[in-house]
Short mmCIF file of C-alpha atoms in Angstrom, two decimals:
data_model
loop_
_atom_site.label_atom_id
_atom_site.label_comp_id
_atom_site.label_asym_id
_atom_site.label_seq_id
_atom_site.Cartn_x
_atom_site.Cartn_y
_atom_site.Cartn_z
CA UNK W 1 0.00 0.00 0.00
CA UNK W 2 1.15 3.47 -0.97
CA UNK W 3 2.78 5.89 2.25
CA UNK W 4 2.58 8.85 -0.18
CA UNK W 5 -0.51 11.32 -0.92
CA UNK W 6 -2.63 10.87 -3.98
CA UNK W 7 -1.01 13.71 -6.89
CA UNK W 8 -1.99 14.77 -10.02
CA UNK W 9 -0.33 13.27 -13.09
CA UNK W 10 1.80 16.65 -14.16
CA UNK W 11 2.98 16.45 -10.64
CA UNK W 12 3.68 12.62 -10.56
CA UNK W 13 5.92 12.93 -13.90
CA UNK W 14 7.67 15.86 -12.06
CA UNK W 15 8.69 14.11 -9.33
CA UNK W 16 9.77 10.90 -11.46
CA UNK W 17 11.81 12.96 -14.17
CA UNK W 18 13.76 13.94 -11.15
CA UNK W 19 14.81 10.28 -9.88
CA UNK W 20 15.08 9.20 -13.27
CA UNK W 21 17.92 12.59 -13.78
CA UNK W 22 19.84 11.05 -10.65
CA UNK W 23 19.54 7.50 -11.42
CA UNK W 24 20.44 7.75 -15.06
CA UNK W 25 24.41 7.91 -14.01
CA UNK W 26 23.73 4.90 -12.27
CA UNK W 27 21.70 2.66 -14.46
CA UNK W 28 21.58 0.86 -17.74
CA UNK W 29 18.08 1.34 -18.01
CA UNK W 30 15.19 3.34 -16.21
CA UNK W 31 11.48 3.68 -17.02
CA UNK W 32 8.32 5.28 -15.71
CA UNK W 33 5.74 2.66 -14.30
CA UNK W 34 2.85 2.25 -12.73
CA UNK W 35 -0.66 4.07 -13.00
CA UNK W 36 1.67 7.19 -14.49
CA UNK W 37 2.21 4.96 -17.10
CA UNK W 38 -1.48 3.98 -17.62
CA UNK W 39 -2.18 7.69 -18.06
CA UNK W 40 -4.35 7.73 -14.92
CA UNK W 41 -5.26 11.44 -13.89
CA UNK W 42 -3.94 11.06 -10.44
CA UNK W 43 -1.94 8.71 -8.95
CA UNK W 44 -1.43 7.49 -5.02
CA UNK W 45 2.51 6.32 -5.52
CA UNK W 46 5.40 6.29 -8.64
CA UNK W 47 6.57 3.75 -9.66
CA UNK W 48 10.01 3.31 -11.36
CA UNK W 49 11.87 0.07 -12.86
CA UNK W 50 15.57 -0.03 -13.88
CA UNK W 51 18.52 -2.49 -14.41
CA UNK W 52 21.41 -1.14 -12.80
CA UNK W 53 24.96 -0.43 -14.32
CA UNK W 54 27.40 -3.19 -13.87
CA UNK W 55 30.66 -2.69 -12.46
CA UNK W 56 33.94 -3.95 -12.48
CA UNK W 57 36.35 -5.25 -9.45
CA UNK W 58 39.98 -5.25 -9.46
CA UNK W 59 40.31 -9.04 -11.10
CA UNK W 60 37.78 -7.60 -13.89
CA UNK W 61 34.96 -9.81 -12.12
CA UNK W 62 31.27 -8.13 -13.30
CA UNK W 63 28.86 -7.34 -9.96
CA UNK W 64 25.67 -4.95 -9.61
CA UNK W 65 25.80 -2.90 -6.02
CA UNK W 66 22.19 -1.61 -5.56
CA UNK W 67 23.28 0.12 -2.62
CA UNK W 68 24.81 3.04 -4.98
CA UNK W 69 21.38 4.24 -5.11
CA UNK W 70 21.29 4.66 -1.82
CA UNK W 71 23.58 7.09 -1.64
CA UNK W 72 22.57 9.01 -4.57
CA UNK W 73 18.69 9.01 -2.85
CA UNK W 74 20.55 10.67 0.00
CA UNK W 75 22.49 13.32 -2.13
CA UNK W 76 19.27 14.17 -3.17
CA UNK W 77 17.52 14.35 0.42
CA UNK W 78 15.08 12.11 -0.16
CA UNK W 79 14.12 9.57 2.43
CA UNK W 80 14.17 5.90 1.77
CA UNK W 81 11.41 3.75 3.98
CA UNK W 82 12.78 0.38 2.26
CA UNK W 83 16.41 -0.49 0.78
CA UNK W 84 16.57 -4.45 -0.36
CA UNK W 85 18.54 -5.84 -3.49
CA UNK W 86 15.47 -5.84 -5.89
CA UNK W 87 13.10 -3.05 -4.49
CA UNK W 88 12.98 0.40 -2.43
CA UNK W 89 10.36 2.31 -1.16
CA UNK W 90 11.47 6.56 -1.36
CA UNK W 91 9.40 9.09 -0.22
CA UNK W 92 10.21 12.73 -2.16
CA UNK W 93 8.28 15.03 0.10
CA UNK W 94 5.12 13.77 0.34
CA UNK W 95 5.13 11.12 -2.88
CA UNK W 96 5.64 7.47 -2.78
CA UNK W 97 8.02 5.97 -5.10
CA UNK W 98 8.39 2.41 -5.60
CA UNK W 99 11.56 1.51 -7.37
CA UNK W 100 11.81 -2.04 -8.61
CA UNK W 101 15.50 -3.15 -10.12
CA UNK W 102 15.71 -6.23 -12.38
CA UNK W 103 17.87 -7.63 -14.73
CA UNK W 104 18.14 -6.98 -18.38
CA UNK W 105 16.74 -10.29 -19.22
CA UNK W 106 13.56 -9.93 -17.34
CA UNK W 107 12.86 -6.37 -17.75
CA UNK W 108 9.89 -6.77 -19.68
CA UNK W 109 8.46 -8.85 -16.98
CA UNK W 110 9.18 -7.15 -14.35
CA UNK W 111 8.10 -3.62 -16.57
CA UNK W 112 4.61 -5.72 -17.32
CA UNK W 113 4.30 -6.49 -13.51
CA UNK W 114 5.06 -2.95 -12.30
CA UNK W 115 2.96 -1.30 -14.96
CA UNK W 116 -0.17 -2.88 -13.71
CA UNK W 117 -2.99 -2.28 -12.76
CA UNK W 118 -2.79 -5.13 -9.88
CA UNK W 119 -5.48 -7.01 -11.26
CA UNK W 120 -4.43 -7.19 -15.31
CA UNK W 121 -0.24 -8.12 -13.44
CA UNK W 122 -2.86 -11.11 -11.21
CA UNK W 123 -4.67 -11.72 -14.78
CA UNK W 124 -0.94 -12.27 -16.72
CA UNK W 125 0.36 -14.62 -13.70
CA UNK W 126 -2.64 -16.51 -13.56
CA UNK W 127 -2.80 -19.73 -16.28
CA UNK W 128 -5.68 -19.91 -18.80
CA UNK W 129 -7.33 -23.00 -17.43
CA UNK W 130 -8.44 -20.49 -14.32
CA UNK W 131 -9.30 -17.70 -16.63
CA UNK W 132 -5.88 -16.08 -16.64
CA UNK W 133 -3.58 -14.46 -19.96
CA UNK W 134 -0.79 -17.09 -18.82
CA UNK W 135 -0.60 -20.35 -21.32
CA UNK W 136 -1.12 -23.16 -18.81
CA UNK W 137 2.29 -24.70 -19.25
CA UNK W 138 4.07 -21.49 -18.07
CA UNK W 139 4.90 -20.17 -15.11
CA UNK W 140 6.02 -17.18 -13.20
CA UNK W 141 8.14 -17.48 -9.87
CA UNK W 142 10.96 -15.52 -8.30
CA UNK W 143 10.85 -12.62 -10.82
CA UNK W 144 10.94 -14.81 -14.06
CA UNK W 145 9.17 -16.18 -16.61
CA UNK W 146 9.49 -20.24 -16.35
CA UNK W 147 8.45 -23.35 -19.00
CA UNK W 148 8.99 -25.89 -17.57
CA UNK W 149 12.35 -26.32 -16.00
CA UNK W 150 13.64 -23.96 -18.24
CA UNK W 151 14.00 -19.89 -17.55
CA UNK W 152 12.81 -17.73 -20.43
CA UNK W 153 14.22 -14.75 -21.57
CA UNK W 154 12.15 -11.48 -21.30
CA UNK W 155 13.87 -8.18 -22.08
CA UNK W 156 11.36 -6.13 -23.37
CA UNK W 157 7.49 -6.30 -22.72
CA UNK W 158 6.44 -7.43 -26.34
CA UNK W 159 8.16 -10.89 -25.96
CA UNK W 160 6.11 -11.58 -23.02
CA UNK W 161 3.41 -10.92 -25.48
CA UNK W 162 4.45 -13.29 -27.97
CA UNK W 163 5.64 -15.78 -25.42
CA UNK W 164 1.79 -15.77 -24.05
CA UNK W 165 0.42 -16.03 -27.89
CA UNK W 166 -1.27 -12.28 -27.28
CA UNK W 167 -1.05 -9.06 -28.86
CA UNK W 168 0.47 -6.40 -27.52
CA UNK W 169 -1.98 -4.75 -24.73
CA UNK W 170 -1.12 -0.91 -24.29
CA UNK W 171 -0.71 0.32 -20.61
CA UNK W 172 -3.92 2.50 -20.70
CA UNK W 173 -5.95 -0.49 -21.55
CA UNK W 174 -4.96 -3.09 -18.57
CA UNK W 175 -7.51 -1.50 -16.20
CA UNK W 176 -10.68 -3.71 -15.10
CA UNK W 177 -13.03 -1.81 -17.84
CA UNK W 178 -11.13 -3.98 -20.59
CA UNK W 179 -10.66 -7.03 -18.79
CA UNK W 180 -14.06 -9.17 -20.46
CA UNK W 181 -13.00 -7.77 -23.81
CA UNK W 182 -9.34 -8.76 -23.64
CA UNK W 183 -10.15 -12.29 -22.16
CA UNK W 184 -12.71 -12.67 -25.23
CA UNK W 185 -10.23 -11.55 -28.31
CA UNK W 186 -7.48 -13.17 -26.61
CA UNK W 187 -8.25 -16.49 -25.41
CA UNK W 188 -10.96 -18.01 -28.27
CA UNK W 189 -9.32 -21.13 -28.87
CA UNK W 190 -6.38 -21.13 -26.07
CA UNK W 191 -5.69 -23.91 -23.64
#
């Protein structure tokens, strides 16, 4: 549940084009989620995805430090409420801001997920035989898409998509006024 105040959508994409300017150094990748994304009017929280910058140790080994945008948070004086590997909470004045970090190879998962709404992220997690957008012999668990025993690849939304069978669904449309009509030209003939 959102800590921050419920803010208009000019004020939302303020406050976001601000921790996108100080995470850019920091990150490969950064992109407005969430209800902003939807193109709600108002929104009760950001939120923000990214895959973070690898860096390099002294024997040339490859690591991620999500900690570095701790500090940066804290350059900027903004207060953070949660700090784990994969996921802080920041509060810029009064405004929420979830920021999710994933990998580059499930960033269109993890973007699908974040965009929302809740119930159309439930709806793609949930398998067709129980009225989901999942095909029944996928999976989704620990922040990837699984078939079987296998991991697959997501980087960008569309091959979700195409790894469920669907067309593309635009962010303003995955809100509960759709779902009935997406189910219907989606799943005629699925498993």
């Amino acid at each position: 549940m959102s800590e921050g105040i419920a803010v208009s959508r000019d004020l939302a994409l303020s406050v976001a084009s601000n921790i996108i300017k100080v995470l850019e150094p920091l990150v490969d990748r950064v992109e407005i989620a969430g209800s902003l994304r939807r193109e709600r009017k108002t929104v009760n929280d950001i939120e923000i995805v990214c895959t973070l910058t690898p860096q390099v140790d002294l024997l040339g080994n490859r690591y991620t430090d999500p900690d570095r945008i701790n500090y940066a948070i804290a350059d900027a004086g903004w207060i953070i409420r949660k700090s784990g590997e994969k996921y802080k909470k920041i509060m810029v004045g009064p405004v929420g801001v979830d920021l999710f970090i994933t990998t580059p190879d499930q960033w269109g998962l993890i973007f699908m997920l974040r965009t929302g709404c809740a119930e159309f992220s439930k709806l793609m997690v949930t398998p067709r035989r129980l009225r989901g957008l999942m095909p029944s012999n996928m999976r989704v668990d620990g922040g990837r898409l699984w078939q079987g025993r296998k991991s697959v690849p997501v980087p960008e939304e569309s091959d979700l998509f195409a790894a469920y069978g669907l067309r593309f669904i635009p962010p303003k449309f995955r809100e509960p006024a759709y779902f009935e009509l997406i189910r219907n030209a989606t799943l005629q003939g699925a498993d």
